[in-house]
mmCIF file of C-alpha atoms and ligand atoms in Angstrom:
data_model
loop_
_atom_site.group_PDB
_atom_site.id
_atom_site.type_symbol
_atom_site.label_atom_id
_atom_site.label_comp_id
_atom_site.label_asym_id
_atom_site.label_seq_id
_atom_site.Cartn_x
_atom_site.Cartn_y
_atom_site.Cartn_z
ATOM 1 C CA MET X 175 -0.345 0.022 0.167
ATOM 2 C CA ALA X 176 1.358 3.007 -0.645
ATOM 3 C CA THR X 177 2.515 5.689 1.457
ATOM 4 C CA ILE X 178 0.709 8.857 1.572
ATOM 5 C CA ILE X 179 1.934 11.643 3.304
ATOM 6 C CA LEU X 180 0.156 15.780 3.970
ATOM 7 C CA GLY X 181 1.629 18.100 4.805
ATOM 8 C CA ILE X 182 0.625 21.403 6.325
ATOM 9 C CA GLU X 183 3.294 24.640 6.642
ATOM 10 C CA THR X 184 2.118 27.135 8.705
ATOM 11 C CA SER X 185 5.380 28.479 10.596
ATOM 12 C CA CYS X 186 5.536 32.466 9.052
ATOM 13 C CA ASP X 187 3.571 34.084 7.019
ATOM 14 C CA ASP X 188 2.980 31.440 4.159
ATOM 15 C CA THR X 189 0.210 28.242 4.523
ATOM 16 C CA ALA X 190 1.665 25.578 2.476
ATOM 17 C CA ALA X 191 -0.439 21.951 1.866
ATOM 18 C CA ALA X 192 1.729 19.179 0.065
ATOM 19 C CA VAL X 193 0.794 16.059 -0.981
ATOM 20 C CA LEU X 194 3.370 13.060 -1.127
ATOM 21 C CA VAL X 195 2.349 9.378 -2.097
ATOM 22 C CA ASP X 196 5.694 7.221 -1.720
ATOM 23 C CA GLY X 197 7.805 10.435 -1.672
ATOM 24 C CA LYS X 198 6.661 12.023 -4.713
ATOM 25 C CA LEU X 199 4.873 14.722 -4.519
ATOM 26 C CA ARG X 200 1.541 14.466 -6.045
ATOM 27 C CA ALA X 201 0.255 18.330 -5.149
ATOM 28 C CA ASN X 202 1.625 21.329 -3.394
ATOM 29 C CA VAL X 203 0.004 24.778 -2.889
ATOM 30 C CA VAL X 204 1.331 27.877 -1.574
ATOM 31 C CA ALA X 205 -1.041 30.849 -0.439
ATOM 32 C CA GLN X 206 1.288 33.479 -0.092
ATOM 33 C CA GLN X 207 0.069 36.268 2.625
ATOM 34 C CA LEU X 208 0.567 40.034 1.243
ATOM 35 C CA GLU X 209 -1.074 41.329 4.038
ATOM 36 C CA HIS X 210 2.746 41.971 5.237
ATOM 37 C CA GLU X 211 3.911 44.174 1.968
ATOM 38 C CA ASN X 212 3.342 47.948 3.834
ATOM 39 C CA TYR X 213 4.154 46.950 6.903
ATOM 40 C CA GLY X 214 7.887 47.078 5.822
ATOM 41 C CA GLY X 215 7.989 43.027 7.876
ATOM 42 C CA VAL X 216 5.905 39.834 9.090
ATOM 43 C CA ILE X 217 2.916 40.479 11.378
ATOM 44 C CA PRO X 218 2.089 37.850 14.018
ATOM 45 C CA GLU X 219 -1.141 38.590 14.017
ATOM 46 C CA LEU X 220 -1.950 39.229 11.059
ATOM 47 C CA ALA X 221 -0.441 36.525 10.111
ATOM 48 C CA SER X 222 -1.718 33.346 12.090
ATOM 49 C CA ARG X 223 -5.527 35.454 11.992
ATOM 50 C CA ALA X 224 -5.233 34.483 7.729
ATOM 51 C CA HIS X 225 -3.497 31.359 8.397
ATOM 52 C CA VAL X 226 -7.143 30.498 9.634
ATOM 53 C CA GLU X 227 -9.121 31.796 7.278
ATOM 54 C CA ARG X 228 -7.514 29.603 4.909
ATOM 55 C CA ILE X 229 -6.124 26.594 5.722
ATOM 56 C CA THR X 230 -8.655 24.684 5.183
ATOM 57 C CA ALA X 231 -9.154 25.747 1.226
ATOM 58 C CA VAL X 232 -5.220 25.418 0.893
ATOM 59 C CA VAL X 233 -4.956 22.069 2.990
ATOM 60 C CA GLU X 234 -8.718 20.733 -0.025
ATOM 61 C CA THR X 235 -7.051 22.518 -2.604
ATOM 62 C CA SER X 236 -4.004 19.744 -1.965
ATOM 63 C CA LEU X 237 -5.975 16.700 -1.609
ATOM 64 C CA SER X 238 -7.702 17.548 -4.581
ATOM 65 C CA LYS X 239 -4.610 18.816 -7.340
ATOM 66 C CA ALA X 240 -2.761 15.124 -5.858
ATOM 67 C CA ASN X 241 -6.353 13.504 -6.452
ATOM 68 C CA ILE X 242 -6.971 11.933 -3.238
ATOM 69 C CA ASP X 243 -9.581 11.425 -0.273
ATOM 70 C CA LYS X 244 -8.287 12.581 2.862
ATOM 71 C CA LYS X 245 -9.558 9.388 4.484
ATOM 72 C CA ASP X 246 -6.581 7.531 1.724
ATOM 73 C CA LEU X 247 -4.145 9.462 3.981
ATOM 74 C CA THR X 248 -1.227 7.660 5.492
ATOM 75 C CA ALA X 249 -0.146 10.257 8.005
ATOM 76 C CA VAL X 250 -0.286 14.266 8.297
ATOM 77 C CA ALA X 251 2.783 16.261 9.209
ATOM 78 C CA TYR X 252 3.274 19.751 9.811
ATOM 79 C CA THR X 253 5.638 22.286 11.025
ATOM 80 C CA GLN X 254 5.982 22.311 14.943
ATOM 81 C CA GLY X 255 8.828 24.903 15.096
ATOM 82 C CA PRO X 256 10.501 27.238 15.418
ATOM 83 C CA GLY X 257 8.694 30.011 13.566
ATOM 84 C CA LEU X 258 5.708 32.578 15.018
ATOM 85 C CA LEU X 259 4.239 30.610 18.305
ATOM 86 C CA GLY X 260 0.737 32.475 16.664
ATOM 87 C CA SER X 261 0.719 31.017 13.392
ATOM 88 C CA LEU X 262 2.387 27.356 14.316
ATOM 89 C CA LEU X 263 -0.826 26.843 16.692
ATOM 90 C CA VAL X 264 -3.009 26.910 13.028
ATOM 91 C CA GLY X 265 -0.929 24.080 11.835
ATOM 92 C CA ASN X 266 -0.912 22.010 15.075
ATOM 93 C CA ALA X 267 -4.180 22.056 16.005
ATOM 94 C CA PHE X 268 -5.216 21.404 12.112
ATOM 95 C CA ALA X 269 -2.868 18.364 12.051
ATOM 96 C CA LYS X 270 -3.837 17.613 14.752
ATOM 97 C CA SER X 271 -7.523 17.620 14.630
ATOM 98 C CA LEU X 272 -6.399 15.411 11.658
ATOM 99 C CA SER X 273 -5.066 13.170 12.813
ATOM 100 C CA LEU X 274 -7.775 12.709 15.610
ATOM 101 C CA ALA X 275 -10.343 12.474 12.968
ATOM 102 C CA LEU X 276 -8.600 10.743 10.700
ATOM 103 C CA ASN X 277 -7.264 7.532 13.039
ATOM 104 C CA ILE X 278 -3.504 8.328 11.417
ATOM 105 C CA PRO X 279 -0.174 9.167 12.715
ATOM 106 C CA LEU X 280 1.040 12.422 13.628
ATOM 107 C CA VAL X 281 4.535 14.067 12.644
ATOM 108 C CA SER X 282 6.185 16.768 14.317
ATOM 109 C CA VAL X 283 8.894 18.504 11.504
ATOM 110 C CA HIS X 284 11.225 21.328 12.231
ATOM 111 C CA HIS X 285 11.563 23.491 8.959
ATOM 112 C CA MET X 286 14.720 24.125 9.000
ATOM 113 C CA GLN X 287 15.853 20.627 9.244
ATOM 114 C CA ALA X 288 12.682 20.524 6.786
ATOM 115 C CA HIS X 289 14.440 23.473 4.679
ATOM 116 C CA LEU X 290 17.541 20.439 3.815
ATOM 117 C CA LEU X 291 15.264 17.585 3.801
ATOM 118 C CA VAL X 292 13.759 18.914 0.694
ATOM 119 C CA HIS X 293 16.082 17.345 -1.954
ATOM 120 C CA PHE X 294 15.181 13.637 -0.695
ATOM 121 C CA ILE X 295 12.083 14.168 -3.184
ATOM 122 C CA ASP X 296 11.926 12.068 -5.356
ATOM 123 C CA ASP X 297 11.934 13.763 -8.528
ATOM 124 C CA ALA X 298 13.431 14.967 -11.233
ATOM 125 C CA PHE X 299 16.091 16.779 -9.122
ATOM 126 C CA PRO X 300 19.047 15.366 -7.783
ATOM 127 C CA THR X 301 19.614 14.049 -3.675
ATOM 128 C CA PRO X 302 22.515 14.384 -1.516
ATOM 129 C CA ASN X 303 24.193 11.490 0.273
ATOM 130 C CA PHE X 304 24.509 11.788 3.572
ATOM 131 C CA PRO X 305 26.614 12.998 5.191
ATOM 132 C CA PHE X 306 27.147 16.053 3.510
ATOM 133 C CA LEU X 307 27.727 19.921 4.313
ATOM 134 C CA GLY X 308 23.988 21.846 5.140
ATOM 135 C CA LEU X 309 23.860 25.742 4.674
ATOM 136 C CA THR X 310 20.591 27.043 5.782
ATOM 137 C CA VAL X 311 19.651 30.411 5.431
ATOM 138 C CA SER X 312 16.284 32.251 5.720
ATOM 139 C CA GLY X 313 14.680 35.541 7.856
ATOM 140 C CA GLY X 314 14.966 34.280 10.733
ATOM 141 C CA HIS X 315 17.821 31.007 10.333
ATOM 142 C CA THR X 316 21.503 30.878 9.053
ATOM 143 C CA GLN X 317 23.853 27.744 10.060
ATOM 144 C CA LEU X 318 25.905 25.945 9.073
ATOM 145 C CA VAL X 319 25.361 21.949 9.788
ATOM 146 C CA ARG X 320 26.448 18.911 9.082
ATOM 147 C CA VAL X 321 23.597 16.433 8.318
ATOM 148 C CA ASP X 322 24.141 12.138 9.640
ATOM 149 C CA ASN X 323 20.760 11.872 8.176
ATOM 150 C CA ALA X 324 17.714 12.606 8.121
ATOM 151 C CA ALA X 325 17.131 12.498 12.291
ATOM 152 C CA SER X 326 21.132 14.183 13.219
ATOM 153 C CA PHE X 327 21.701 17.811 12.545
ATOM 154 C CA THR X 328 25.005 19.146 14.785
ATOM 155 C CA ILE X 329 25.235 22.390 14.399
ATOM 156 C CA LEU X 330 28.360 23.462 13.129
ATOM 157 C CA GLY X 331 27.862 27.849 12.706
ATOM 158 C CA GLU X 332 24.916 29.969 12.786
ATOM 159 C CA THR X 333 25.151 34.255 13.074
ATOM 160 C CA LYS X 334 25.515 35.356 16.714
ATOM 161 C CA ASP X 335 22.971 38.474 15.656
ATOM 162 C CA ASP X 336 20.579 38.876 12.201
ATOM 163 C CA ALA X 337 20.244 36.079 9.795
ATOM 164 C CA ALA X 338 21.067 37.153 5.523
ATOM 165 C CA GLY X 339 17.437 36.971 4.957
ATOM 166 C CA GLU X 340 17.007 39.825 7.481
ATOM 167 C CA ALA X 341 19.713 41.639 6.613
ATOM 168 C CA PHE X 342 18.797 41.203 3.012
ATOM 169 C CA ASP X 343 14.931 42.481 4.359
ATOM 170 C CA LYS X 344 16.269 45.387 7.066
ATOM 171 C CA THR X 345 18.985 47.161 4.098
ATOM 172 C CA GLY X 346 16.270 46.662 1.493
ATOM 173 C CA LYS X 347 14.320 48.348 3.740
ATOM 174 C CA MET X 348 16.425 51.255 4.184
ATOM 175 C CA LEU X 349 16.011 51.910 0.225
ATOM 176 C CA GLY X 350 12.692 52.045 0.226
ATOM 177 C CA LEU X 351 12.030 48.171 -1.270
ATOM 178 C CA PRO X 352 8.466 46.939 0.229
ATOM 179 C CA TYR X 353 9.288 43.843 1.860
ATOM 180 C CA PRO X 354 10.452 41.007 1.944
ATOM 181 C CA ALA X 355 13.491 42.897 -0.064
ATOM 182 C CA GLY X 356 15.562 39.973 -1.060
ATOM 183 C CA PRO X 357 13.830 38.410 -4.289
ATOM 184 C CA ILE X 358 14.145 42.819 -5.560
ATOM 185 C CA MET X 359 17.455 43.359 -4.145
ATOM 186 C CA ASP X 360 18.372 40.199 -6.088
ATOM 187 C CA LYS X 361 16.890 41.645 -9.363
ATOM 188 C CA TYR X 362 18.559 45.152 -9.220
ATOM 189 C CA ALA X 363 21.398 43.175 -8.292
ATOM 190 C CA ALA X 364 21.897 42.660 -11.108
ATOM 191 C CA LEU X 365 21.723 45.810 -12.938
ATOM 192 C CA GLY X 366 24.262 46.719 -11.340
ATOM 193 C CA SER X 367 28.190 47.076 -9.946
ATOM 194 C CA PRO X 368 28.748 46.331 -7.168
ATOM 195 C CA ILE X 369 31.716 49.105 -6.707
ATOM 196 C CA PHE X 370 30.466 50.013 -2.943
ATOM 197 C CA THR X 371 32.377 48.530 0.117
ATOM 198 C CA PHE X 372 31.403 47.847 3.285
ATOM 199 C CA GLY X 373 32.843 46.593 6.536
ATOM 200 C CA LYS X 374 33.534 42.533 7.400
ATOM 201 C CA PRO X 375 32.289 41.200 10.331
ATOM 202 C CA SER X 376 35.226 39.782 12.417
ATOM 203 C CA VAL X 377 33.076 36.121 13.863
ATOM 204 C CA PRO X 378 35.285 33.471 15.470
ATOM 205 C CA ASN X 379 34.833 30.202 13.436
ATOM 206 C CA LEU X 380 32.181 29.186 11.854
ATOM 207 C CA ASP X 381 30.206 31.796 13.135
ATOM 208 C CA PHE X 382 28.012 34.689 11.466
ATOM 209 C CA SER X 383 27.387 38.020 11.783
ATOM 210 C CA PHE X 384 24.752 40.413 9.762
ATOM 211 C CA SER X 385 24.140 43.446 12.119
ATOM 212 C CA GLY X 386 26.689 44.994 11.113
ATOM 213 C CA LEU X 387 27.352 45.031 7.551
ATOM 214 C CA LYS X 388 23.314 46.963 8.886
ATOM 215 C CA THR X 389 25.209 50.093 10.149
ATOM 216 C CA SER X 390 27.300 49.844 8.105
ATOM 217 C CA VAL X 391 24.859 50.981 5.413
ATOM 218 C CA LEU X 392 23.170 52.830 7.543
ATOM 219 C CA TYR X 393 25.577 55.832 7.936
ATOM 220 C CA PHE X 394 27.481 54.940 4.496
ATOM 221 C CA LEU X 395 23.190 55.276 3.688
ATOM 222 C CA ARG X 396 22.636 58.752 5.586
ATOM 223 C CA GLU X 397 26.519 60.250 4.707
ATOM 224 C CA GLU X 398 26.043 59.875 1.142
ATOM 225 C CA GLN X 399 22.333 61.251 1.505
ATOM 226 C CA ASP X 400 23.371 63.917 3.492
ATOM 227 C CA LYS X 401 25.153 64.836 0.124
ATOM 228 C CA ASP X 402 23.106 63.726 -2.456
ATOM 229 C CA PRO X 403 19.291 63.547 -1.655
ATOM 230 C CA GLU X 404 18.759 61.806 -4.362
ATOM 231 C CA PHE X 405 21.459 59.384 -3.718
ATOM 232 C CA ILE X 406 19.375 56.679 -3.243
ATOM 233 C CA LYS X 407 17.288 56.806 -5.810
ATOM 234 C CA ASN X 408 19.572 57.909 -8.628
ATOM 235 C CA ASN X 409 21.994 54.313 -7.066
ATOM 236 C CA LEU X 410 19.266 51.977 -6.607
ATOM 237 C CA HIS X 411 21.051 49.257 -8.800
ATOM 238 C CA ASP X 412 25.021 49.541 -7.408
ATOM 239 C CA LEU X 413 23.719 50.499 -3.592
ATOM 240 C CA CYS X 414 21.915 46.948 -4.439
ATOM 241 C CA ALA X 415 24.119 45.053 -6.607
ATOM 242 C CA SER X 416 27.268 46.312 -2.992
ATOM 243 C CA ILE X 417 24.581 44.996 0.029
ATOM 244 C CA GLN X 418 24.499 41.654 -2.248
ATOM 245 C CA ALA X 419 27.906 40.240 -2.378
ATOM 246 C CA ALA X 420 28.761 42.075 1.221
ATOM 247 C CA ILE X 421 26.397 39.629 2.223
ATOM 248 C CA VAL X 422 27.096 36.557 -0.066
ATOM 249 C CA SER X 423 30.223 36.948 0.729
ATOM 250 C CA ILE X 424 30.380 36.484 4.249
ATOM 251 C CA LEU X 425 28.731 33.447 3.446
ATOM 252 C CA VAL X 426 30.526 31.529 1.200
ATOM 253 C CA LYS X 427 34.110 33.109 3.655
ATOM 254 C CA LYS X 428 32.621 30.514 6.187
ATOM 255 C CA VAL X 429 30.864 28.141 3.694
ATOM 256 C CA LYS X 430 34.756 27.852 2.107
ATOM 257 C CA THR X 431 36.294 26.884 5.770
ATOM 258 C CA ALA X 432 33.300 24.696 6.908
ATOM 259 C CA ILE X 433 34.416 22.330 4.035
ATOM 260 C CA ASN X 434 37.787 22.691 4.672
ATOM 261 C CA GLN X 435 37.581 21.644 8.621
ATOM 262 C CA THR X 436 34.754 18.962 8.159
ATOM 263 C CA GLY X 437 36.263 17.636 4.357
ATOM 264 C CA LEU X 438 33.094 16.874 3.940
ATOM 265 C CA LYS X 439 32.434 17.116 -0.268
ATOM 266 C CA GLN X 440 28.157 17.669 -0.523
ATOM 267 C CA LEU X 441 26.487 21.569 0.364
ATOM 268 C CA VAL X 442 23.363 21.025 1.063
ATOM 269 C CA LEU X 443 21.429 25.052 1.035
ATOM 270 C CA GLY X 444 18.136 25.580 1.852
ATOM 271 C CA GLY X 445 16.266 28.682 2.931
ATOM 272 C CA GLY X 446 14.705 31.905 0.200
ATOM 273 C CA VAL X 447 17.993 32.672 0.797
ATOM 274 C CA SER X 448 19.641 30.136 -1.568
ATOM 275 C CA ALA X 449 16.430 31.520 -4.092
ATOM 276 C CA ASN X 450 19.932 34.771 -4.562
ATOM 277 C CA SER X 451 21.243 34.093 -7.927
ATOM 278 C CA GLY X 452 24.557 35.815 -6.273
ATOM 279 C CA LEU X 453 25.074 33.531 -3.531
ATOM 280 C CA ARG X 454 23.771 30.807 -6.648
ATOM 281 C CA LYS X 455 26.833 31.930 -8.498
ATOM 282 C CA ALA X 456 29.767 32.664 -6.172
ATOM 283 C CA LEU X 457 28.724 28.827 -4.739
ATOM 284 C CA GLU X 458 29.338 27.503 -8.127
ATOM 285 C CA ALA X 459 32.554 28.501 -8.108
ATOM 286 C CA CYS X 460 33.022 26.335 -4.893
ATOM 287 C CA ASP X 461 34.875 23.192 -4.984
ATOM 288 C CA VAL X 462 32.321 21.115 -3.740
ATOM 289 C CA GLU X 463 29.411 19.546 -5.014
ATOM 290 C CA LEU X 464 27.097 21.674 -4.290
ATOM 291 C CA TYR X 465 23.087 21.164 -3.880
ATOM 292 C CA LEU X 466 20.594 24.088 -5.592
ATOM 293 C CA PRO X 467 16.895 23.231 -4.800
ATOM 294 C CA PRO X 468 15.059 24.112 -7.143
ATOM 295 C CA LEU X 469 13.188 28.345 -7.121
ATOM 296 C CA PRO X 470 10.398 26.466 -5.890
ATOM 297 C CA TYR X 471 11.214 25.282 -2.544
ATOM 298 C CA THR X 472 13.895 27.959 -1.503
ATOM 299 C CA THR X 473 10.860 29.312 -0.229
ATOM 300 C CA ASP X 474 8.245 28.660 3.297
ATOM 301 C CA ASN X 475 6.512 25.401 1.135
ATOM 302 C CA ALA X 476 5.438 22.376 2.409
ATOM 303 C CA ALA X 477 6.328 19.717 -0.284
ATOM 304 C CA MET X 478 9.728 20.055 2.324
ATOM 305 C CA ILE X 479 7.342 19.022 5.144
ATOM 306 C CA ALA X 480 6.290 16.418 4.062
ATOM 307 C CA ILE X 481 9.426 14.693 2.712
ATOM 308 C CA ALA X 482 11.147 15.309 5.823
ATOM 309 C CA GLY X 483 7.424 13.598 7.838
ATOM 310 C CA PHE X 484 8.027 10.806 4.952
ATOM 311 C CA LEU X 485 11.221 10.196 5.672
ATOM 312 C CA LYS X 486 10.523 10.468 9.857
ATOM 313 C CA PHE X 487 7.812 8.274 9.082
ATOM 314 C CA LYS X 488 9.872 5.171 7.463
ATOM 315 C CA ALA X 489 12.378 6.162 10.848
ATOM 316 C CA GLY X 490 8.622 5.189 12.901
ATOM 317 C CA GLU X 491 8.764 8.971 14.971
ATOM 318 C CA ILE X 492 5.222 9.638 15.179
ATOM 319 C CA ASP X 493 4.292 12.683 17.721
ATOM 320 C CA ASN X 494 0.904 11.914 19.515
ATOM 321 C CA LEU X 495 -2.007 14.410 20.352
ATOM 322 C CA SER X 496 0.236 16.875 23.495
ATOM 323 C CA SER X 497 2.666 17.833 20.404
ATOM 324 C CA GLU X 498 2.504 21.360 21.055
ATOM 325 C CA PRO X 499 4.173 24.725 18.146
ATOM 326 C CA LYS X 500 7.508 26.092 19.753
ATOM 327 C CA ALA X 501 8.492 28.674 18.584
ATOM 328 C CA ARG X 502 12.521 28.535 18.863
ATOM 329 C CA MET X 503 13.492 24.641 18.867
ATOM 330 C CA SER X 504 17.372 23.707 17.719
ATOM 331 C CA ILE X 505 18.071 21.831 15.187
HETATM 332 O O1 KG4 O 146 12.852 30.612 4.124
HETATM 333 P P1 KG4 O 146 12.451 31.239 3.806
HETATM 334 O O2 KG4 O 146 10.494 31.916 2.787
HETATM 335 O O3 KG4 O 146 11.087 32.029 5.394
HETATM 336 C C1 KG4 O 146 11.384 31.738 6.174
HETATM 337 O O4 KG4 O 146 12.098 30.463 6.706
HETATM 338 O O5 KG4 O 146 12.431 33.435 6.968
HETATM 339 O O6 KG4 O 146 12.571 33.022 3.691
HETATM 340 C C2 KG4 O 146 12.903 34.465 3.651
HETATM 341 C C3 KG4 O 146 13.898 35.281 3.395
HETATM 342 C C4 KG4 O 146 13.276 36.518 2.598
HETATM 343 O O7 KG4 O 146 13.986 37.207 4.038
HETATM 344 C C5 KG4 O 146 13.266 37.317 0.980
HETATM 345 O O8 KG4 O 146 13.890 38.311 1.681
HETATM 346 C C6 KG4 O 146 14.373 35.650 1.347
HETATM 347 O O9 KG4 O 146 14.756 35.539 1.990
HETATM 348 N N1 KG4 O 146 14.816 35.637 -0.380
HETATM 349 C C7 KG4 O 146 15.410 36.148 -0.952
HETATM 350 C C8 KG4 O 146 15.949 35.530 -1.991
HETATM 351 N N2 KG4 O 146 14.292 35.268 -1.779
HETATM 352 C C9 KG4 O 146 13.782 34.908 -0.808
HETATM 353 N N3 KG4 O 146 17.171 36.759 -0.279
HETATM 354 C C10 KG4 O 146 17.662 37.348 -1.402
HETATM 355 N N4 KG4 O 146 17.701 37.478 -2.206
HETATM 356 C C11 KG4 O 146 16.203 35.912 -2.901
HETATM 357 N N5 KG4 O 146 16.416 36.340 -4.868
HETATM 358 ZN ZN1 ZN O 147 11.528 28.515 6.453
#
């Protein structure tokens, strides 16, 4: 009998559901919340309300697209954390209700583990072998991890302040770009040159820091705008190219050190910032076998929750109805 997993993702501002049949993706539905665009960041209360409004339709759409009746589901997997508590609660309550009503197992999934395990979907894209080096780069996380198997993740280094995605979003906001600024900066960067330089962080080991870059950009813009009030408008593309180059260089420097220190031959990327074309290009030049997720699987999606849930289910890691959402959760 086929193993059919419904994956549910509600950790931040995307309401998503996916159906996976024997490791193959049958449906992957994401409803993005545009409510936050005008606020320069995700408003937690708006996000959880929007999840409540959308989750039933999103799950039903994923099942109908997959041509699966809910009675045929083997298990339901959901994002337990990390993320916004109110948003996580919606997925948690929905998944537990389904598990109870259909009498099927519940699988609790770690969002950042799922960003890396998305590469194991049995579809057209290549799958790495364990062990591998993972780089998670999202709006809330930046970590280098050693992955020995689907359940064993060891943090080698992580950001001491902002995440890489946050660095894009916050500096983008200084440039007057809407949230999330990362994808827009990526597009504008391609039209400019990295002619401006900013201070480099000096963080030991494999850890990262982006807050110094943020401050450096802030002071640089203030100074230049005192001389030319139109400075941002006149230099937008070059500014985006320069900030992107700075973020990419912080990431790539530590990735190279991690490759040398661990001797791991494969680098697997996950998280929204792994869509960044500057980062992709710089990593392609590194001496490592590179696994980049296809673009629809870089930002938050439920396909990654379904595959992580499938791997946990096969390993017998079933949760129960006392499973609680966790805003903070170690990988
Ligand atoms: O993984 P994700 O969808 O959500 C979290 O778990 O945080 O990542 C969202 C982050 C945002 O900060 C967004 O600006 C960034 O990923 N992002 C990008 C790009 N696409 C998304 N950053 C740089 N370049 C991109 N192309
Ligand atoms: Zn994410």
